[in-house]
mmCIF file with all atom_site columns, C-alpha atoms in Angstrom:
data_model
loop_
_atom_site.group_PDB
_atom_site.id
_atom_site.type_symbol
_atom_site.label_atom_id
_atom_site.label_alt_id
_atom_site.label_comp_id
_atom_site.label_asym_id
_atom_site.label_entity_id
_atom_site.label_seq_id
_atom_site.pdbx_PDB_ins_code
_atom_site.Cartn_x
_atom_site.Cartn_y
_atom_site.Cartn_z
_atom_site.occupancy
_atom_site.B_iso_or_equiv
_atom_site.pdbx_formal_charge
_atom_site.auth_seq_id
_atom_site.auth_comp_id
_atom_site.auth_asym_id
_atom_site.auth_atom_id
_atom_site.pdbx_PDB_model_num
ATOM 1   C CA . MET A 1 1   ? 135.129 -40.491 -4.847  1.00 76.00 ? 1   MET A CA 1
ATOM 2   C CA . PRO A 1 2   ? 134.182 -43.844 -3.307  1.00 95.00 ? 2   PRO A CA 1
ATOM 3   C CA . PHE A 1 3   ? 133.063 -46.895 -5.199  1.00 98.00 ? 3   PHE A CA 1
ATOM 4   C CA . VAL A 1 4   ? 129.457 -48.092 -5.060  1.00 98.00 ? 4   VAL A CA 1
ATOM 5   C CA . VAL A 1 5   ? 127.865 -51.515 -5.371  1.00 98.00 ? 5   VAL A CA 1
ATOM 6   C CA . THR A 1 6   ? 124.879 -51.184 -7.685  1.00 97.00 ? 6   THR A CA 1
ATOM 7   C CA . GLY A 1 7   ? 121.717 -53.246 -7.786  1.00 96.00 ? 7   GLY A CA 1
ATOM 8   C CA . LYS A 1 8   ? 123.268 -55.681 -10.251 1.00 96.00 ? 8   LYS A CA 1
ATOM 9   C CA . CYS A 1 9   ? 124.656 -57.373 -7.118  1.00 97.00 ? 9   CYS A CA 1
ATOM 10  C CA . ILE A 1 10  ? 121.189 -58.232 -5.788  1.00 97.00 ? 10  ILE A CA 1
ATOM 11  C CA . ASN A 1 11  ? 120.617 -61.992 -5.697  1.00 97.00 ? 11  ASN A CA 1
ATOM 12  C CA . CYS A 1 12  ? 124.133 -62.588 -7.030  1.00 96.00 ? 12  CYS A CA 1
ATOM 13  C CA . ARG A 1 13  ? 126.351 -61.383 -4.170  1.00 96.00 ? 13  ARG A CA 1
ATOM 14  C CA . TYR A 1 14  ? 129.638 -62.471 -5.686  1.00 96.00 ? 14  TYR A CA 1
ATOM 15  C CA . SER A 1 15  ? 132.247 -61.549 -3.108  1.00 97.00 ? 15  SER A CA 1
ATOM 16  C CA . ASP A 1 16  ? 135.482 -61.647 -5.117  1.00 96.00 ? 16  ASP A CA 1
ATOM 17  C CA . CYS A 1 17  ? 135.734 -57.896 -4.448  1.00 97.00 ? 17  CYS A CA 1
ATOM 18  C CA . VAL A 1 18  ? 135.964 -58.414 -0.685  1.00 98.00 ? 18  VAL A CA 1
ATOM 19  C CA . GLU A 1 19  ? 139.251 -60.327 -0.816  1.00 95.00 ? 19  GLU A CA 1
ATOM 20  C CA . VAL A 1 20  ? 141.123 -57.525 -2.598  1.00 98.00 ? 20  VAL A CA 1
ATOM 21  C CA . CYS A 1 21  ? 139.839 -54.585 -0.543  1.00 98.00 ? 21  CYS A CA 1
ATOM 22  C CA . PRO A 1 22  ? 142.756 -53.154 1.487   1.00 98.00 ? 22  PRO A CA 1
ATOM 23  C CA . VAL A 1 23  ? 140.487 -51.360 3.971   1.00 98.00 ? 23  VAL A CA 1
ATOM 24  C CA . ASP A 1 24  ? 137.675 -53.899 4.515   1.00 97.00 ? 24  ASP A CA 1
ATOM 25  C CA . CYS A 1 25  ? 134.904 -51.486 3.558   1.00 98.00 ? 25  CYS A CA 1
ATOM 26  C CA . PHE A 1 26  ? 132.380 -54.097 2.350   1.00 98.00 ? 26  PHE A CA 1
ATOM 27  C CA . TYR A 1 27  ? 129.238 -54.982 4.274   1.00 98.00 ? 27  TYR A CA 1
ATOM 28  C CA . GLN A 1 28  ? 126.990 -57.981 3.765   1.00 98.00 ? 28  GLN A CA 1
ATOM 29  C CA . GLY A 1 29  ? 123.246 -58.001 3.370   1.00 98.00 ? 29  GLY A CA 1
ATOM 30  C CA . GLU A 1 30  ? 121.048 -61.020 2.917   1.00 97.00 ? 30  GLU A CA 1
ATOM 31  C CA . ASN A 1 31  ? 121.245 -60.796 -0.885  1.00 97.00 ? 31  ASN A CA 1
ATOM 32  C CA . MET A 1 32  ? 123.848 -58.147 -1.803  1.00 98.00 ? 32  MET A CA 1
ATOM 33  C CA . LEU A 1 33  ? 126.988 -56.381 -0.649  1.00 98.00 ? 33  LEU A CA 1
ATOM 34  C CA . VAL A 1 34  ? 127.525 -52.644 -0.146  1.00 98.00 ? 34  VAL A CA 1
ATOM 35  C CA . ILE A 1 35  ? 130.541 -50.378 0.322   1.00 98.00 ? 35  ILE A CA 1
ATOM 36  C CA . ASN A 1 36  ? 130.862 -47.902 3.190   1.00 98.00 ? 36  ASN A CA 1
ATOM 37  C CA . PRO A 1 37  ? 131.601 -44.588 1.434   1.00 97.00 ? 37  PRO A CA 1
ATOM 38  C CA . ASP A 1 38  ? 133.407 -43.191 4.488   1.00 97.00 ? 38  ASP A CA 1
ATOM 39  C CA . GLU A 1 39  ? 135.811 -46.141 4.576   1.00 98.00 ? 39  GLU A CA 1
ATOM 40  C CA . CYS A 1 40  ? 136.425 -46.579 0.829   1.00 98.00 ? 40  CYS A CA 1
ATOM 41  C CA . ILE A 1 41  ? 139.774 -45.079 -0.212  1.00 97.00 ? 41  ILE A CA 1
ATOM 42  C CA . ASP A 1 42  ? 138.870 -45.025 -3.917  1.00 96.00 ? 42  ASP A CA 1
ATOM 43  C CA . CYS A 1 43  ? 141.674 -47.377 -4.885  1.00 97.00 ? 43  CYS A CA 1
ATOM 44  C CA . GLY A 1 44  ? 139.482 -49.173 -7.426  1.00 97.00 ? 44  GLY A CA 1
ATOM 45  C CA . VAL A 1 45  ? 140.900 -52.674 -6.938  1.00 98.00 ? 45  VAL A CA 1
ATOM 46  C CA . CYS A 1 46  ? 137.413 -54.074 -6.275  1.00 98.00 ? 46  CYS A CA 1
ATOM 47  C CA . GLU A 1 47  ? 135.834 -52.935 -9.542  1.00 98.00 ? 47  GLU A CA 1
ATOM 48  C CA . PRO A 1 48  ? 137.565 -55.361 -11.939 1.00 98.00 ? 48  PRO A CA 1
ATOM 49  C CA . GLU A 1 49  ? 137.030 -58.268 -9.526  1.00 97.00 ? 49  GLU A CA 1
ATOM 50  C CA . CYS A 1 50  ? 133.241 -58.201 -9.878  1.00 97.00 ? 50  CYS A CA 1
ATOM 51  C CA . PRO A 1 51  ? 132.275 -60.747 -12.543 1.00 96.00 ? 51  PRO A CA 1
ATOM 52  C CA . ILE A 1 52  ? 128.964 -58.982 -13.261 1.00 96.00 ? 52  ILE A CA 1
ATOM 53  C CA . GLU A 1 53  ? 130.270 -55.386 -13.224 1.00 96.00 ? 53  GLU A CA 1
ATOM 54  C CA . ALA A 1 54  ? 128.117 -54.347 -10.274 1.00 97.00 ? 54  ALA A CA 1
ATOM 55  C CA . ILE A 1 55  ? 130.732 -51.955 -8.832  1.00 98.00 ? 55  ILE A CA 1
ATOM 56  C CA . LYS A 1 56  ? 131.216 -48.421 -10.148 1.00 97.00 ? 56  LYS A CA 1
ATOM 57  C CA . SER A 1 57  ? 132.957 -45.275 -9.036  1.00 97.00 ? 57  SER A CA 1
ATOM 58  C CA . ASP A 1 58  ? 130.341 -42.868 -7.716  1.00 94.00 ? 58  ASP A CA 1
ATOM 59  C CA . ASP A 1 59  ? 131.351 -40.298 -10.317 1.00 94.00 ? 59  ASP A CA 1
ATOM 60  C CA . GLU A 1 60  ? 130.431 -42.818 -13.048 1.00 95.00 ? 60  GLU A CA 1
ATOM 61  C CA . LEU A 1 61  ? 126.874 -43.329 -11.808 1.00 96.00 ? 61  LEU A CA 1
ATOM 62  C CA . SER A 1 62  ? 124.069 -42.256 -14.117 1.00 94.00 ? 62  SER A CA 1
ATOM 63  C CA . ASN A 1 63  ? 121.232 -40.156 -12.703 1.00 94.00 ? 63  ASN A CA 1
ATOM 64  C CA . GLU A 1 64  ? 119.158 -43.334 -12.362 1.00 92.00 ? 64  GLU A CA 1
ATOM 65  C CA . GLU A 1 65  ? 121.976 -45.040 -10.432 1.00 93.00 ? 65  GLU A CA 1
ATOM 66  C CA . LEU A 1 66  ? 122.601 -42.272 -7.874  1.00 95.00 ? 66  LEU A CA 1
ATOM 67  C CA . LYS A 1 67  ? 120.225 -43.971 -5.431  1.00 96.00 ? 67  LYS A CA 1
ATOM 68  C CA . TRP A 1 68  ? 122.785 -46.798 -5.082  1.00 97.00 ? 68  TRP A CA 1
ATOM 69  C CA . ALA A 1 69  ? 125.254 -44.428 -3.421  1.00 97.00 ? 69  ALA A CA 1
ATOM 70  C CA . GLU A 1 70  ? 122.571 -43.667 -0.808  1.00 97.00 ? 70  GLU A CA 1
ATOM 71  C CA . ILE A 1 71  ? 121.713 -47.374 -0.447  1.00 97.00 ? 71  ILE A CA 1
ATOM 72  C CA . ASN A 1 72  ? 125.396 -48.232 0.120   1.00 98.00 ? 72  ASN A CA 1
ATOM 73  C CA . ALA A 1 73  ? 125.721 -45.522 2.781   1.00 98.00 ? 73  ALA A CA 1
ATOM 74  C CA . LYS A 1 74  ? 122.501 -46.546 4.533   1.00 98.00 ? 74  LYS A CA 1
ATOM 75  C CA . PHE A 1 75  ? 123.105 -50.288 4.686   1.00 98.00 ? 75  PHE A CA 1
ATOM 76  C CA . SER A 1 76  ? 126.830 -50.184 5.402   1.00 98.00 ? 76  SER A CA 1
ATOM 77  C CA . ALA A 1 77  ? 125.840 -48.580 8.705   1.00 98.00 ? 77  ALA A CA 1
ATOM 78  C CA . LEU A 1 78  ? 123.417 -51.436 9.480   1.00 98.00 ? 78  LEU A CA 1
ATOM 79  C CA . TRP A 1 79  ? 124.911 -54.609 8.035   1.00 98.00 ? 79  TRP A CA 1
ATOM 80  C CA . PRO A 1 80  ? 127.910 -56.608 9.305   1.00 98.00 ? 80  PRO A CA 1
ATOM 81  C CA . SER A 1 81  ? 131.360 -56.163 7.819   1.00 98.00 ? 81  SER A CA 1
ATOM 82  C CA . ILE A 1 82  ? 132.589 -58.884 5.488   1.00 97.00 ? 82  ILE A CA 1
ATOM 83  C CA . LYS A 1 83  ? 136.298 -59.568 5.089   1.00 96.00 ? 83  LYS A CA 1
ATOM 84  C CA . GLU A 1 84  ? 136.412 -62.917 3.260   1.00 95.00 ? 84  GLU A CA 1
ATOM 85  C CA . THR A 1 85  ? 134.864 -64.386 0.142   1.00 95.00 ? 85  THR A CA 1
ATOM 86  C CA . ILE A 1 86  ? 131.664 -66.286 0.888   1.00 94.00 ? 86  ILE A CA 1
ATOM 87  C CA . GLY A 1 87  ? 130.620 -67.433 -2.561  1.00 90.00 ? 87  GLY A CA 1
ATOM 88  C CA . PRO A 1 88  ? 127.672 -66.238 -4.643  1.00 95.00 ? 88  PRO A CA 1
ATOM 89  C CA . MET A 1 89  ? 123.970 -66.684 -3.988  1.00 95.00 ? 89  MET A CA 1
ATOM 90  C CA . PRO A 1 90  ? 122.641 -70.134 -4.967  1.00 94.00 ? 90  PRO A CA 1
ATOM 91  C CA . ARG A 1 91  ? 120.905 -68.881 -8.153  1.00 94.00 ? 91  ARG A CA 1
ATOM 92  C CA . ALA A 1 92  ? 123.388 -66.102 -8.993  1.00 95.00 ? 92  ALA A CA 1
ATOM 93  C CA . GLU A 1 93  ? 123.830 -67.142 -12.603 1.00 94.00 ? 93  GLU A CA 1
ATOM 94  C CA . GLU A 1 94  ? 120.091 -66.765 -13.229 1.00 92.00 ? 94  GLU A CA 1
ATOM 95  C CA . PHE A 1 95  ? 120.145 -63.174 -11.992 1.00 93.00 ? 95  PHE A CA 1
ATOM 96  C CA . ALA A 1 96  ? 123.538 -62.083 -13.355 1.00 93.00 ? 96  ALA A CA 1
ATOM 97  C CA . ASP A 1 97  ? 122.211 -60.568 -16.588 1.00 92.00 ? 97  ASP A CA 1
ATOM 98  C CA . GLN A 1 98  ? 119.470 -58.509 -14.976 1.00 91.00 ? 98  GLN A CA 1
ATOM 99  C CA . GLY A 1 99  ? 120.037 -54.807 -14.463 1.00 88.00 ? 99  GLY A CA 1
ATOM 100 C CA . SER A 1 100 ? 119.896 -52.776 -11.270 1.00 87.00 ? 100 SER A CA 1
ATOM 101 C CA . GLU A 1 101 ? 116.402 -51.446 -11.866 1.00 86.00 ? 101 GLU A CA 1
ATOM 102 C CA . GLU A 1 102 ? 114.997 -54.903 -12.573 1.00 88.00 ? 102 GLU A CA 1
ATOM 103 C CA . LYS A 1 103 ? 116.396 -56.152 -9.266  1.00 94.00 ? 103 LYS A CA 1
ATOM 104 C CA . LEU A 1 104 ? 115.529 -53.212 -7.009  1.00 93.00 ? 104 LEU A CA 1
ATOM 105 C CA . ALA A 1 105 ? 112.256 -54.793 -5.827  1.00 94.00 ? 105 ALA A CA 1
ATOM 106 C CA . LEU A 1 106 ? 114.248 -57.865 -4.729  1.00 95.00 ? 106 LEU A CA 1
ATOM 107 C CA . LEU A 1 107 ? 116.554 -55.942 -2.365  1.00 96.00 ? 107 LEU A CA 1
ATOM 108 C CA . SER A 1 108 ? 116.417 -57.391 1.128   1.00 96.00 ? 108 SER A CA 1
ATOM 109 C CA . GLU A 1 109 ? 117.131 -54.996 3.971   1.00 96.00 ? 109 GLU A CA 1
ATOM 110 C CA . LYS A 1 110 ? 118.080 -57.873 6.259   1.00 96.00 ? 110 LYS A CA 1
ATOM 111 C CA . PRO A 1 111 ? 121.731 -58.205 7.283   1.00 97.00 ? 111 PRO A CA 1
ATOM 112 C CA . GLY A 1 112 ? 123.805 -61.083 6.005   1.00 94.00 ? 112 GLY A CA 1
ATOM 113 C CA . GLU A 1 113 ? 124.892 -63.945 8.178   1.00 83.00 ? 113 GLU A CA 1
#
């Protein structure tokens, strides 16, 4: 079961998780990261690195969170790979306490730079 970046990452985009990933399965969007489910080896080292707990195993997703597995699969095929920490979004602390559903409307489909 691969790990999934949930919507809590939107407008935060902490990238501590990227540095520890042994298979470089993270991809960068304009305002969040995603995990390629076909590349993730389910090692779990990324999950504790996320300071806002935006990463979950796909078998831990609630029914409301299942869409994030689809979002990760979709955008990991479109966005560029990220292999190094880039730092959080400029206003990450303001958005850190918001939940996935609150942030969904803020999701940018644009690739990261």
